[in-house]
Tab-separated table of C-alpha atoms and ligand atoms in Angstrom:
chain	number	residue	atom	x	y	z
A	299	MET	CA	-0.121	-0.074	0.030
A	300	GLU	CA	1.216	3.496	-0.939
A	301	PRO	CA	1.962	5.790	2.062
A	302	THR	CA	-0.614	8.583	2.398
A	303	PRO	CA	0.859	11.995	1.273
A	304	PRO	CA	1.341	14.317	4.201
A	305	ASN	CA	-1.118	16.983	2.775
A	306	GLN	CA	-3.979	14.472	2.707
A	307	LEU	CA	-3.119	13.433	6.294
A	308	PHE	CA	-3.393	17.211	7.187
A	309	LEU	CA	-6.681	17.396	5.452
A	310	VAL	CA	-7.982	14.416	7.417
A	311	ALA	CA	-6.809	15.987	10.579
A	312	VAL	CA	-8.521	19.196	9.762
A	313	LEU	CA	-11.809	17.477	9.078
A	314	LEU	CA	-11.523	15.348	12.205
A	315	LEU	CA	-10.934	18.597	14.234
A	316	SER	CA	-13.820	20.582	12.536
A	317	SER	CA	-16.175	17.692	13.225
A	318	VAL	CA	-15.210	17.837	16.857
A	319	ILE	CA	-15.679	21.480	17.011
A	320	CYS	CA	-19.053	21.205	15.381
A	321	THR	CA	-20.180	18.477	17.828
A	322	PHE	CA	-19.698	20.650	20.786
A	323	SER	CA	-19.894	24.289	19.754
A	324	VAL	CA	-22.973	26.080	21.029
A	325	LYS	CA	-25.342	27.094	18.461
A	326	GLN	CA	-29.032	27.438	17.766
A	327	CYS	CA	-30.657	24.434	16.087
A	328	PRO	CA	-31.952	24.636	12.560
A	329	ASN	CA	-35.667	25.361	12.155
A	330	CYS	CA	-38.081	22.277	12.388
A	331	GLY	CA	-40.330	22.939	9.399
A	332	LEU	CA	-41.351	26.533	9.838
A	333	THR	CA	-40.758	26.580	13.548
A	334	SER	CA	-37.523	28.001	14.919
A	335	VAL	CA	-35.837	25.995	17.708
A	336	PRO	CA	-34.326	28.543	20.167
A	337	TYR	CA	-31.313	27.775	22.271
A	338	PRO	CA	-30.822	25.787	24.557
A	339	LEU	CA	-33.493	23.356	23.065
A	340	SER	CA	-31.725	20.693	20.937
A	341	THR	CA	-33.106	18.611	18.179
A	342	ASN	CA	-29.813	16.863	17.449
A	343	PRO	CA	-26.393	16.266	18.950
A	344	THR	CA	-24.719	19.127	16.967
A	345	CYS	CA	-26.734	22.009	18.185
A	346	GLY	CA	-28.355	23.522	21.370
A	347	ASP	CA	-27.623	22.118	24.761
A	348	GLN	CA	-27.791	18.323	25.157
A	349	SER	CA	-29.679	18.533	28.528
A	350	TYR	CA	-32.637	20.193	26.553
A	351	LYS	CA	-33.466	17.473	24.129
A	352	ILE	CA	-36.718	17.718	22.157
A	353	ARG	CA	-37.380	15.986	18.720
A	354	CYS	CA	-38.180	17.257	15.338
A	355	ASN	CA	-40.620	14.873	13.504
A	356	ALA	CA	-41.714	15.759	9.994
A	357	GLY	CA	-41.735	19.528	10.667
A	358	VAL	CA	-43.477	19.104	14.106
A	359	LEU	CA	-41.568	19.608	17.447
A	360	ILE	CA	-42.235	16.850	19.926
A	361	PHE	CA	-41.597	16.933	23.598
A	362	ASP	CA	-40.742	13.594	25.191
A	363	THR	CA	-41.821	12.910	28.729
A	364	LEU	CA	-40.644	9.835	30.719
A	365	ASN	CA	-43.132	7.495	28.974
A	366	ASN	CA	-44.799	9.485	26.221
A	367	SER	CA	-44.503	12.195	23.699
A	368	TYR	CA	-46.568	15.407	23.000
A	369	PRO	CA	-46.453	17.964	20.261
A	370	ILE	CA	-45.148	21.312	21.014
A	371	ASN	CA	-47.638	23.988	20.133
A	372	PHE	CA	-45.740	27.198	21.136
A	373	ILE	CA	-42.269	28.299	22.466
A	374	ASN	CA	-41.365	31.404	24.159
A	375	PRO	CA	-37.502	31.676	24.687
A	376	SER	CA	-37.711	34.968	26.438
A	377	ASN	CA	-39.441	33.356	29.480
A	378	GLN	CA	-38.087	29.870	28.800
A	379	ARG	CA	-41.591	28.374	28.273
A	380	LEU	CA	-43.255	26.037	25.895
A	381	VAL	CA	-46.778	24.679	25.599
A	382	ILE	CA	-47.498	21.150	24.838
A	383	GLN	CA	-50.734	19.726	23.400
A	384	PRO	CA	-52.035	17.343	26.040
A	385	ALA	CA	-53.712	14.106	25.213
A	386	ASN	CA	-57.410	13.910	24.306
A	387	LEU	CA	-60.092	11.372	25.544
A	388	LEU	CA	-60.314	7.764	24.281
A	389	PRO	CA	-63.112	7.395	22.019
A	390	ASN	CA	-66.549	7.256	23.786
A	391	THR	CA	-65.024	7.216	27.290
A	392	CYS	CA	-63.845	9.695	29.998
A	393	ILE	CA	-60.355	8.360	29.935
A	394	SER	CA	-57.388	10.210	28.748
A	395	SER	CA	-55.467	8.488	25.906
A	396	ASP	CA	-52.250	8.773	27.854
A	397	PHE	CA	-53.951	6.910	30.831
A	398	ILE	CA	-51.815	3.978	30.255
A	399	HIS	CA	-48.620	6.046	30.754
A	400	GLN	CA	-50.344	7.653	33.891
A	401	GLY	CA	-50.644	11.093	32.303
A	402	ILE	CA	-47.770	13.488	32.010
A	403	GLN	CA	-44.755	12.533	33.939
A	404	LEU	CA	-41.450	14.579	33.543
A	405	SER	CA	-38.092	13.471	34.801
A	406	SER	CA	-37.196	15.443	37.828
A	407	SER	CA	-33.495	15.117	36.805
A	408	LEU	CA	-34.069	17.085	33.585
A	409	PRO	CA	-34.297	21.000	33.411
A	410	PHE	CA	-38.104	21.072	32.742
A	411	ASN	CA	-41.109	21.473	35.047
A	412	ILE	CA	-44.751	22.142	34.886
A	413	THR	CA	-45.592	25.863	35.669
A	414	GLY	CA	-48.070	27.308	38.051
A	415	GLU	CA	-49.929	28.980	35.121
A	416	ASN	CA	-51.799	25.749	34.382
A	417	THR	CA	-55.318	25.228	35.871
A	418	VAL	CA	-55.819	21.427	35.801
A	419	MET	CA	-59.089	19.597	35.897
A	420	LEU	CA	-59.397	15.898	36.744
A	421	PHE	CA	-62.379	13.766	35.651
A	422	ASN	CA	-63.832	10.368	36.340
A	423	CYS	CA	-62.249	10.358	39.807
A	424	SER	CA	-62.642	7.522	42.418
A	425	GLU	CA	-63.596	8.463	45.972
A	426	SER	CA	-59.927	7.861	47.098
A	427	ILE	CA	-59.090	11.213	45.402
A	428	LEU	CA	-60.938	13.113	48.201
A	429	ASP	CA	-57.970	12.482	50.473
A	430	GLN	CA	-55.939	14.894	48.364
A	431	PRO	CA	-55.779	18.524	48.794
A	432	LEU	CA	-57.936	19.313	45.675
A	433	ASN	CA	-61.290	21.136	45.134
A	434	CYS	CA	-63.655	18.374	44.244
A	435	SER	CA	-66.649	20.103	45.644
A	436	PRO	CA	-69.919	20.588	43.481
A	437	SER	CA	-68.827	24.178	42.831
A	438	SER	CA	-65.429	23.139	41.428
A	439	LEU	CA	-64.630	24.608	38.040
A	440	CYS	CA	-64.489	21.082	36.407
A	441	HIS	CA	-68.303	20.768	36.604
A	442	LEU	CA	-68.638	23.961	34.551
A	443	TYR	CA	-66.379	22.490	31.891
A	444	VAL	CA	-68.178	19.195	31.508
A	445	GLU	CA	-71.459	21.126	30.533
A	446	GLY	CA	-69.729	21.968	27.394
A	447	GLU	CA	-69.499	19.697	24.276
A	448	GLU	CA	-65.948	18.380	24.306
A	449	TYR	CA	-65.922	16.680	27.731
A	450	SER	CA	-69.687	15.894	28.058
A	451	ARG	CA	-68.901	12.161	28.328
A	452	CYS	CA	-67.378	13.102	31.733
A	453	ARG	CA	-70.676	14.534	32.978
A	454	ASP	CA	-71.892	11.202	34.204
A	455	SER	CA	-68.855	10.482	36.526
A	456	SER	CA	-69.922	12.915	38.964
A	457	LEU	CA	-66.512	13.262	40.859
A	458	CYS	CA	-64.180	15.824	39.343
A	459	CYS	CA	-61.560	18.220	40.747
A	460	THR	CA	-59.764	21.331	39.929
A	461	PHE	CA	-56.315	22.637	41.029
A	462	LYS	CA	-53.531	25.005	40.044
A	463	ALA	CA	-50.390	23.193	39.073
A	464	GLY	CA	-46.889	24.169	39.863
A	465	GLY	CA	-46.659	23.091	43.620
A	466	SER	CA	-44.002	20.641	44.659
A	467	ALA	CA	-46.411	17.810	43.961
A	468	SER	CA	-47.316	18.773	40.476
A	469	ALA	CA	-44.045	20.298	39.242
A	470	TYR	CA	-43.216	17.201	37.332
A	471	ARG	CA	-46.509	15.437	36.784
A	472	ILE	CA	-50.157	15.589	35.890
A	473	ARG	CA	-51.145	12.096	36.902
A	474	VAL	CA	-54.056	9.800	35.953
A	475	LEU	CA	-54.517	6.588	37.708
A	476	GLU	CA	-56.962	3.704	38.001
A	477	ASN	CA	-56.865	4.449	41.627
A	478	GLY	CA	-57.545	8.099	41.194
A	479	CYS	CA	-58.840	10.129	38.233
A	480	ARG	CA	-58.871	8.778	34.748
A	481	ALA	CA	-58.875	11.901	32.607
A	482	TYR	CA	-57.589	15.509	32.858
A	483	ARG	CA	-57.586	18.790	30.960
A	484	SER	CA	-55.405	21.812	31.413
A	485	PHE	CA	-55.658	25.536	30.594
A	486	ILE	CA	-52.832	28.052	30.741
A	487	GLY	CA	-53.545	31.480	32.500
A	488	LEU	CA	-57.249	30.722	32.957
A	489	ASP	CA	-59.365	33.451	34.291
A	490	TRP	CA	-61.668	31.441	36.491
A	491	GLY	CA	-64.481	34.051	36.220
A	492	LEU	CA	-64.834	33.641	32.438
A	493	PRO	CA	-67.608	31.443	30.811
A	494	VAL	CA	-66.424	28.266	29.309
A	495	ASP	CA	-66.642	29.482	25.631
A	496	LYS	CA	-64.162	32.249	26.427
A	497	TRP	CA	-61.588	29.827	27.804
A	498	PRO	CA	-58.256	29.430	25.858
A	499	ASN	CA	-57.373	26.307	24.065
A	500	PRO	CA	-56.175	23.518	26.339
A	501	GLY	CA	-52.511	23.124	26.713
A	502	VAL	CA	-49.843	22.364	29.390
A	503	GLU	CA	-47.209	24.935	29.989
A	504	ILE	CA	-43.729	23.759	30.684
A	505	GLN	CA	-40.720	25.871	31.842
A	506	TRP	CA	-37.025	25.172	31.486
A	507	VAL	CA	-34.255	26.332	33.722
A	508	LEU	CA	-31.737	28.785	32.180
A	509	PRO	CA	-28.820	26.693	30.879
A	510	LEU	CA	-25.272	26.842	32.311
A	511	GLU	CA	-22.286	27.227	30.123
A	512	PRO	CA	-21.758	24.226	27.779
A	513	VAL	CA	-20.045	21.142	29.021
A	514	CYS	CA	-16.562	20.610	27.585
A	515	GLU	CA	-13.744	18.091	27.700
A	516	SER	CA	-10.939	20.358	26.488
A	517	GLN	CA	-10.460	23.840	24.810
A	518	VAL	CA	-11.374	22.335	21.480
A	519	ASP	CA	-15.006	22.116	22.659
A	520	CYS	CA	-15.223	25.784	23.470
A	521	ASP	CA	-15.191	28.801	21.171
A	522	ALA	CA	-12.654	31.643	21.008
A	523	ASN	CA	-14.462	33.641	23.711
A	524	SER	CA	-14.441	31.084	26.443
A	525	THR	CA	-12.055	28.634	28.257
A	526	CYS	CA	-12.716	25.076	29.289
A	527	GLU	CA	-12.399	25.125	32.928
A	528	LEU	CA	-13.017	22.669	35.760
A	529	ASN	CA	-15.600	23.753	38.467
A	530	ARG	CA	-14.262	22.245	41.595
A	531	SER	CA	-17.573	22.351	43.465
A	532	ASP	CA	-19.408	20.133	40.843
A	533	GLY	CA	-16.429	18.507	39.073
A	534	VAL	CA	-17.781	19.582	35.695
A	535	ARG	CA	-15.748	21.106	32.973
A	536	ARG	CA	-17.611	24.101	31.103
A	537	CYS	CA	-16.722	26.684	28.618
A	538	HIS	CA	-16.426	29.748	30.862
A	539	CYS	CA	-16.479	33.199	29.198
A	540	LYS	CA	-13.232	35.095	29.122
A	541	VAL	CA	-12.800	38.111	31.155
A	542	GLY	CA	-14.948	41.106	29.980
A	543	LEU	CA	-17.590	38.711	28.490
A	544	GLN	CA	-20.442	37.237	30.240
A	545	TRP	CA	-22.477	33.927	29.647
A	546	ASN	CA	-25.770	34.715	28.046
A	547	PRO	CA	-28.040	31.793	28.675
A	548	ILE	CA	-30.687	32.914	26.203
A	549	GLN	CA	-28.477	33.400	23.169
A	550	GLY	CA	-26.135	30.635	24.334
A	551	ASN	CA	-22.869	32.506	23.820
A	552	CYS	CA	-20.532	34.876	25.626
A	553	THR	CA	-21.397	38.659	25.117
A	554	GLN	CA	-19.965	41.854	26.172
A	555	THR	CA	-20.626	42.647	29.862
A	556	GLY	CA	-21.727	46.196	29.037
A	557	GLY	CA	-24.071	44.870	26.389
A	558	CYS	CA	-26.679	43.901	29.084
A	559	GLN	CA	-28.482	41.225	27.396
A	560	SER	CA	-28.701	38.603	30.220
A	561	PRO	CA	-31.884	38.632	32.101
A	562	GLY	CA	-31.875	39.659	35.697
A	563	GLY	CA	-28.245	40.464	36.006
A	564	CYS	CA	-28.357	43.490	33.706
A	565	ASP	CA	-30.194	45.972	35.778
A	566	ARG	CA	-27.659	45.557	38.662
A	567	GLN	CA	-24.848	45.930	36.182
A	568	THR	CA	-26.291	49.183	34.807
A	569	LYS	CA	-26.887	50.621	38.362
A	570	LYS	CA	-23.364	49.610	39.382
A	571	THR	CA	-21.912	51.501	36.384
A	572	LEU	CA	-24.118	54.437	37.152
A	573	ILE	CA	-23.099	54.685	40.779
A	574	THR	CA	-19.417	54.270	39.849
A	575	ALA	CA	-19.820	57.094	37.281
A	576	LEU	CA	-21.620	59.443	39.815
A	577	THR	CA	-19.003	58.777	42.375
A	578	SER	CA	-16.048	59.529	40.227
A	579	SER	CA	-17.649	62.669	38.743
A	580	LEU	CA	-18.707	63.824	42.252
A	581	SER	CA	-15.059	63.399	43.551
A	582	ALA	CA	-13.705	65.241	40.420
A	583	LEU	CA	-16.062	68.112	41.240
A	584	VAL	CA	-14.836	68.155	44.950
A	585	LEU	CA	-11.199	68.132	43.709
A	586	LEU	CA	-12.015	71.080	41.234
A	587	ILE	CA	-13.699	73.179	43.996
A	588	THR	CA	-10.762	72.560	46.312
A	589	ILE	CA	-8.293	73.630	43.787
A	590	ALA	CA	-10.355	76.851	42.980
A	591	ILE	CA	-10.528	77.674	46.631
A	592	LEU	CA	-6.874	77.235	47.065
A	593	LEU	CA	-6.036	79.388	43.987
A	594	HIS	CA	-8.363	82.008	45.147
A	595	LYS	CA	-6.761	82.175	48.621
A	596	ARG	CA	-3.331	82.494	47.019
A	597	TYR	CA	-4.453	85.188	44.737
A	598	LYS	CA	-5.922	87.142	47.749
A	599	ARG	CA	-2.634	86.746	49.771
A	600	ILE	CA	-0.614	88.040	46.843
A	601	LYS	CA	-2.999	91.115	46.377
A	602	GLU	CA	-2.585	91.726	50.074
A	603	ALA	CA	1.118	91.410	50.055
A	604	GLN	CA	1.218	93.720	46.991
A	605	LYS	CA	-0.787	96.274	48.952
A	606	ARG	CA	1.503	96.007	52.010
A	607	LEU	CA	4.508	96.353	49.785
A	608	ALA	CA	3.055	99.598	48.413
A	609	ARG	CA	2.277	100.892	51.937
A	610	HIS	CA	5.924	100.125	52.882
A	611	CYS	CA	7.130	102.026	49.864
A	612	GLU	CA	5.064	105.105	50.884
A	613	GLU	CA	6.381	104.931	54.418
A	614	ILE	CA	9.952	104.863	53.162
A	615	LEU	CA	9.345	107.821	50.952
A	616	SER	CA	7.647	109.906	53.584
A	617	VAL	CA	10.216	109.387	56.374
A	618	ASP	CA	12.165	112.621	55.458
A	619	GLY	CA	9.577	114.868	54.366
A	620	SER	CA	12.031	117.803	53.731
A	621	LYS	CA	13.662	116.365	50.818
A	622	SER	CA	11.371	115.799	47.947
A	623	ALA	CA	11.222	112.163	46.970
A	624	LYS	CA	11.501	111.201	43.367
A	625	HIS	CA	9.330	108.430	41.785
A	626	PHE	CA	11.079	106.054	39.318
A	627	THR	CA	9.061	104.094	36.993
A	628	SER	CA	9.970	100.339	36.479
A	629	LYS	CA	11.220	101.335	33.025
A	630	ASP	CA	13.750	103.892	34.576
A	631	ILE	CA	14.890	101.111	36.849
A	632	LYS	CA	15.208	98.560	34.255
A	633	LYS	CA	17.155	100.915	32.151
A	634	ALA	CA	19.461	101.750	35.102
A	635	THR	CA	20.293	98.100	36.013
A	636	LYS	CA	20.432	96.891	32.295
A	637	ASN	CA	17.176	95.031	32.954
A	638	PHE	CA	18.295	93.577	36.140
A	639	SER	CA	21.405	92.025	34.478
A	640	LYS	CA	23.511	89.569	36.468
A	641	ASP	CA	26.549	91.900	35.876
A	642	CYS	CA	24.803	94.563	38.096
A	643	LEU	CA	23.979	92.261	41.053
A	644	ILE	CA	25.952	93.253	43.967
A	645	GLY	CA	24.218	91.380	46.698
A	646	VAL	CA	21.631	88.769	47.737
A	647	GLY	CA	19.979	88.396	51.007
A	648	GLY	CA	16.867	87.313	52.870
A	649	TYR	CA	15.500	90.684	51.870
A	650	GLY	CA	15.937	90.070	48.164
A	651	GLU	CA	18.607	91.259	45.612
A	652	VAL	CA	20.508	94.442	45.343
A	653	TYR	CA	21.599	95.780	42.017
A	654	LYS	CA	24.003	98.646	41.162
A	655	GLY	CA	22.585	101.005	38.580
A	656	TYR	CA	23.381	104.347	36.905
A	657	LEU	CA	20.538	106.865	36.313
A	658	GLU	CA	20.371	108.985	33.175
A	659	ASP	CA	22.326	111.825	34.945
A	660	GLY	CA	25.025	109.372	35.920
A	661	THR	CA	24.061	109.040	39.612
A	662	VAL	CA	25.065	105.675	40.907
A	663	VAL	CA	22.251	104.123	42.753
A	664	ALA	CA	21.586	100.805	44.635
A	665	VAL	CA	18.319	99.067	43.675
A	666	LYS	CA	16.896	96.856	46.153
A	667	CYS	CA	14.349	94.316	44.947
A	668	ALA	CA	11.890	93.377	47.739
A	669	LYS	CA	10.793	89.748	47.595
A	670	ILE	CA	6.999	89.763	47.477
A	671	ILE	CA	7.362	86.544	49.725
A	672	ASP	CA	8.454	88.894	52.675
A	673	TYR	CA	5.080	90.487	52.561
A	674	LEU	CA	3.163	87.318	52.391
A	675	LEU	CA	1.996	86.474	55.838
B	934	NAG	C1	-64.313	6.126	34.196
B	934	NAG	O1	-63.302	5.280	34.551
B	934	NAG	C2	-63.648	3.959	34.765
B	934	NAG	C3	-62.380	3.240	35.401
B	934	NAG	O2	-61.281	3.210	34.486
B	934	NAG	C4	-64.097	3.355	33.509
B	934	NAG	O3	-64.514	2.080	33.700
B	934	NAG	C5	-65.299	4.189	33.000
B	934	NAG	O4	-65.689	3.724	31.603
B	934	NAG	C6	-64.981	5.723	32.859
B	934	NAG	N1	-66.104	6.472	32.669
B	934	NAG	C7	-66.430	6.946	31.392
B	934	NAG	C8	-67.580	7.808	31.236
B	934	NAG	O5	-65.654	6.573	30.405
B	935	NAG	C1	-42.334	4.813	32.410
B	935	NAG	O1	-40.987	4.385	32.030
B	935	NAG	C2	-40.287	3.851	32.944
B	935	NAG	C3	-38.926	3.584	32.324
B	935	NAG	O2	-38.592	4.460	31.295
B	935	NAG	C4	-40.741	2.595	33.566
B	935	NAG	O3	-39.929	2.183	34.588
B	935	NAG	C5	-42.110	3.035	34.135
B	935	NAG	O4	-42.783	1.782	34.629
B	935	NAG	C6	-43.037	3.593	33.126
B	935	NAG	N1	-44.329	4.001	33.727
B	935	NAG	C7	-45.475	4.000	33.153
B	935	NAG	C8	-46.559	4.358	33.837
B	935	NAG	O5	-45.517	3.466	32.080
B	936	NAG	C1	-39.700	25.298	37.686
B	936	NAG	O1	-38.529	25.859	37.125
B	936	NAG	C2	-38.492	27.309	37.277
B	936	NAG	C3	-37.168	27.701	36.446
B	936	NAG	O2	-36.105	27.199	37.002
B	936	NAG	C4	-38.352	27.661	38.721
B	936	NAG	O3	-38.281	29.109	38.862
B	936	NAG	C5	-39.625	27.102	39.456
B	936	NAG	O4	-39.474	27.431	40.751
B	936	NAG	C6	-39.809	25.718	39.227
B	936	NAG	N1	-41.128	25.378	39.816
B	936	NAG	C7	-41.094	24.278	40.700
B	936	NAG	C8	-42.578	24.124	41.248
B	936	NAG	O5	-40.244	23.612	40.924
B	937	NAG	C1	-16.434	36.752	20.586
B	937	NAG	O1	-16.816	38.006	21.099
B	937	NAG	C2	-16.792	38.970	20.272
B	937	NAG	C3	-17.250	40.332	20.973
B	937	NAG	O2	-18.423	40.119	21.743
B	937	NAG	C4	-17.603	38.878	18.988
B	937	NAG	O3	-17.425	39.915	18.016
B	937	NAG	C5	-17.173	37.458	18.273
B	937	NAG	O4	-17.902	37.223	17.220
B	937	NAG	C6	-16.995	36.380	19.341
B	937	NAG	N1	-16.456	35.114	18.815
B	937	NAG	C7	-17.095	33.946	18.736
B	937	NAG	C8	-16.374	32.766	18.172
B	937	NAG	O5	-18.163	33.765	19.339
B	938	NAG	C1	-19.553	25.609	40.059
B	938	NAG	O1	-20.774	24.660	40.368
B	938	NAG	C2	-21.498	25.155	41.360
B	938	NAG	C3	-22.573	23.979	41.658
B	938	NAG	O2	-23.226	23.588	40.453
B	938	NAG	C4	-22.276	26.367	40.979
B	938	NAG	O3	-23.155	26.899	41.918
B	938	NAG	C5	-21.281	27.540	40.648
B	938	NAG	O4	-21.854	28.689	40.281
B	938	NAG	C6	-20.228	26.954	39.643
B	938	NAG	N1	-19.110	27.937	39.552
B	938	NAG	C7	-18.806	28.512	38.303
B	938	NAG	C8	-17.627	29.282	38.360
B	938	NAG	O5	-19.439	28.304	37.248
B	939	NAG	C1	-24.669	35.243	20.198
B	939	NAG	O1	-25.767	34.668	19.600
B	939	NAG	C2	-26.691	35.399	18.985
B	939	NAG	C3	-27.939	34.585	18.499
B	939	NAG	O2	-27.390	33.342	18.098
B	939	NAG	C4	-26.068	36.249	17.843
B	939	NAG	O3	-27.045	37.018	17.167
B	939	NAG	C5	-24.958	37.104	18.447
B	939	NAG	O4	-24.269	37.737	17.325
B	939	NAG	C6	-23.855	36.122	19.063
B	939	NAG	N1	-22.944	37.029	19.849
B	939	NAG	C7	-21.710	36.658	19.719
B	939	NAG	C8	-20.726	37.626	20.521
B	939	NAG	O5	-21.179	35.633	19.280
C-alpha cells in the first residue's frame, strides 16, 4: 500500500478537528419545518444544549416525557416556556389517551417543570381522590367544563376536581391513575371567572431552567470567547466566558458585559456602572472646587502682599519729608540696571537682591528688589 501523502493526512486532521468542534460548539438548532428552535433546546447532537433535548418529527416539534410524547404548540424563549398539546379522551370514554402512561410525567433530573400557570381539571375520579388537597366540591370549575361539548362524556362521572399546578407535588406530573382520576384537561392562565366558551385552548405549559455554560472536555470544545475550566464544586468542565464577557443563557454565547443582554443580572450591572460614574464625577467636582478655593486664597494673599509692599514704599518715601522724593518708573529702573542684569547684581540676602545702577544723569544708585514673599503672611 502506498503511504498517504502528508497533505492528505493534514486534510483528514482538519476534517476530524472541525467535526469535533461542530459536535460541541454552542449554536441554535435549525428550524423544524417553519418553527424555529431557540437555544438551549436541542433537536440533534450538533446544536443546542444536550440537556434540553426535544425532537423534530416531519416538521413538528415533539416533547418527550418519561413514557410518552406530546406535540409542542408554542415556544417562548424569552421566559423559557413552551406549551404542549395534552392528550385527548379515548373514543366514547372519559379516560385520557395517555392513561396507560399515567398522564404527563417529567423526569425531575431534567431541567423542565410544569408551571403554576396551568389550571388542571381531573375527571372520572374515584372516591380515594378526596384524600388529596384538591377542590372536588360541586362548585369546582371542572363541573362547569363538562357542561360543554368536548368533555360531555365526563358529565356522568360525578366526581371531578380542579387545582392550580406548579406546587411541589405537580411540578413534574399531571397524573391519571386507576386508583384516582382517569382523565384530565389543562388551561394556561385561565381566568376562573370567564364563561367556558371564552376559555383558551387546552395546553400544558412547561418551563425550562436557564442553561449553564456548555460542558466541555478540552479547549477544542469551546469557542474563541471561552475557556474550558473545571468547576471544583461540581467537578464538571464547562466553557467559561473570558474576562470582560458574560455567559448569555438565552443566546447561548458569551456577550460583552456592558451589552446587558442577560436577564436579571443586567439591571444591577447598569446601576453599578451608574453609581461608579456618579461617584467619580462627584469626587472630580470636589477636587476642582478645592483647587479653585486654594487658587483664590493664594491670589488674595498675593494681592494683600502687594498692598503691604506699596504701603511700605510710601512709608519709606515719607520718612524725610524735607527732601522731595522722586518716583522712578519700572522702566527707569530696568534701564538703570540693564534690565536687572547679572553683571549689576551686587548682593543677595533674605530681603531680596540688590543691584548697582546708573541713572540718566550718571548718579550711581543701589536698587533693592523686595521679595513679595516677605510681605506674604
Ligand atoms: C371512568 O373510569 C372507569 C375506570 O377506568 C371506566 O370504567 C369508566 O368507563 C370511565 N367512565 C367513562 C364515562 O368513560
Ligand atoms: C415509564 O417508563 C419507565 C422507564 O422508562 C418505567 O420504569 C415505568 O414503569 C413507566 N411508567 C409507566 C406508567 O408506564
Ligand atoms: C420550575 O422551574 C423554574 C425555572 O427554574 C423555577 O423558577 C420554578 O420554581 C420551578 N417550579 C417548581 C414548582 O419547581
Ligand atoms: C467573541 O466575542 C466578540 C465580541 O463580543 C464577537 O465579536 C465574536 O464574534 C465572538 N466570537 C465567537 C467565536 O463567538
Ligand atoms: C460551580 O458549580 C456550582 C454548583 O453547580 C455552581 O453553583 C457554581 O456557580 C459554579 N461555579 C462557576 C464558576 O461556574
Ligand atoms: C450570540 O448569539 C446570538 C444569537 O445566536 C447572535 O445574534 C450574536 O451575534 C452572538 N454573539 C456573539 C458575540 O457571538
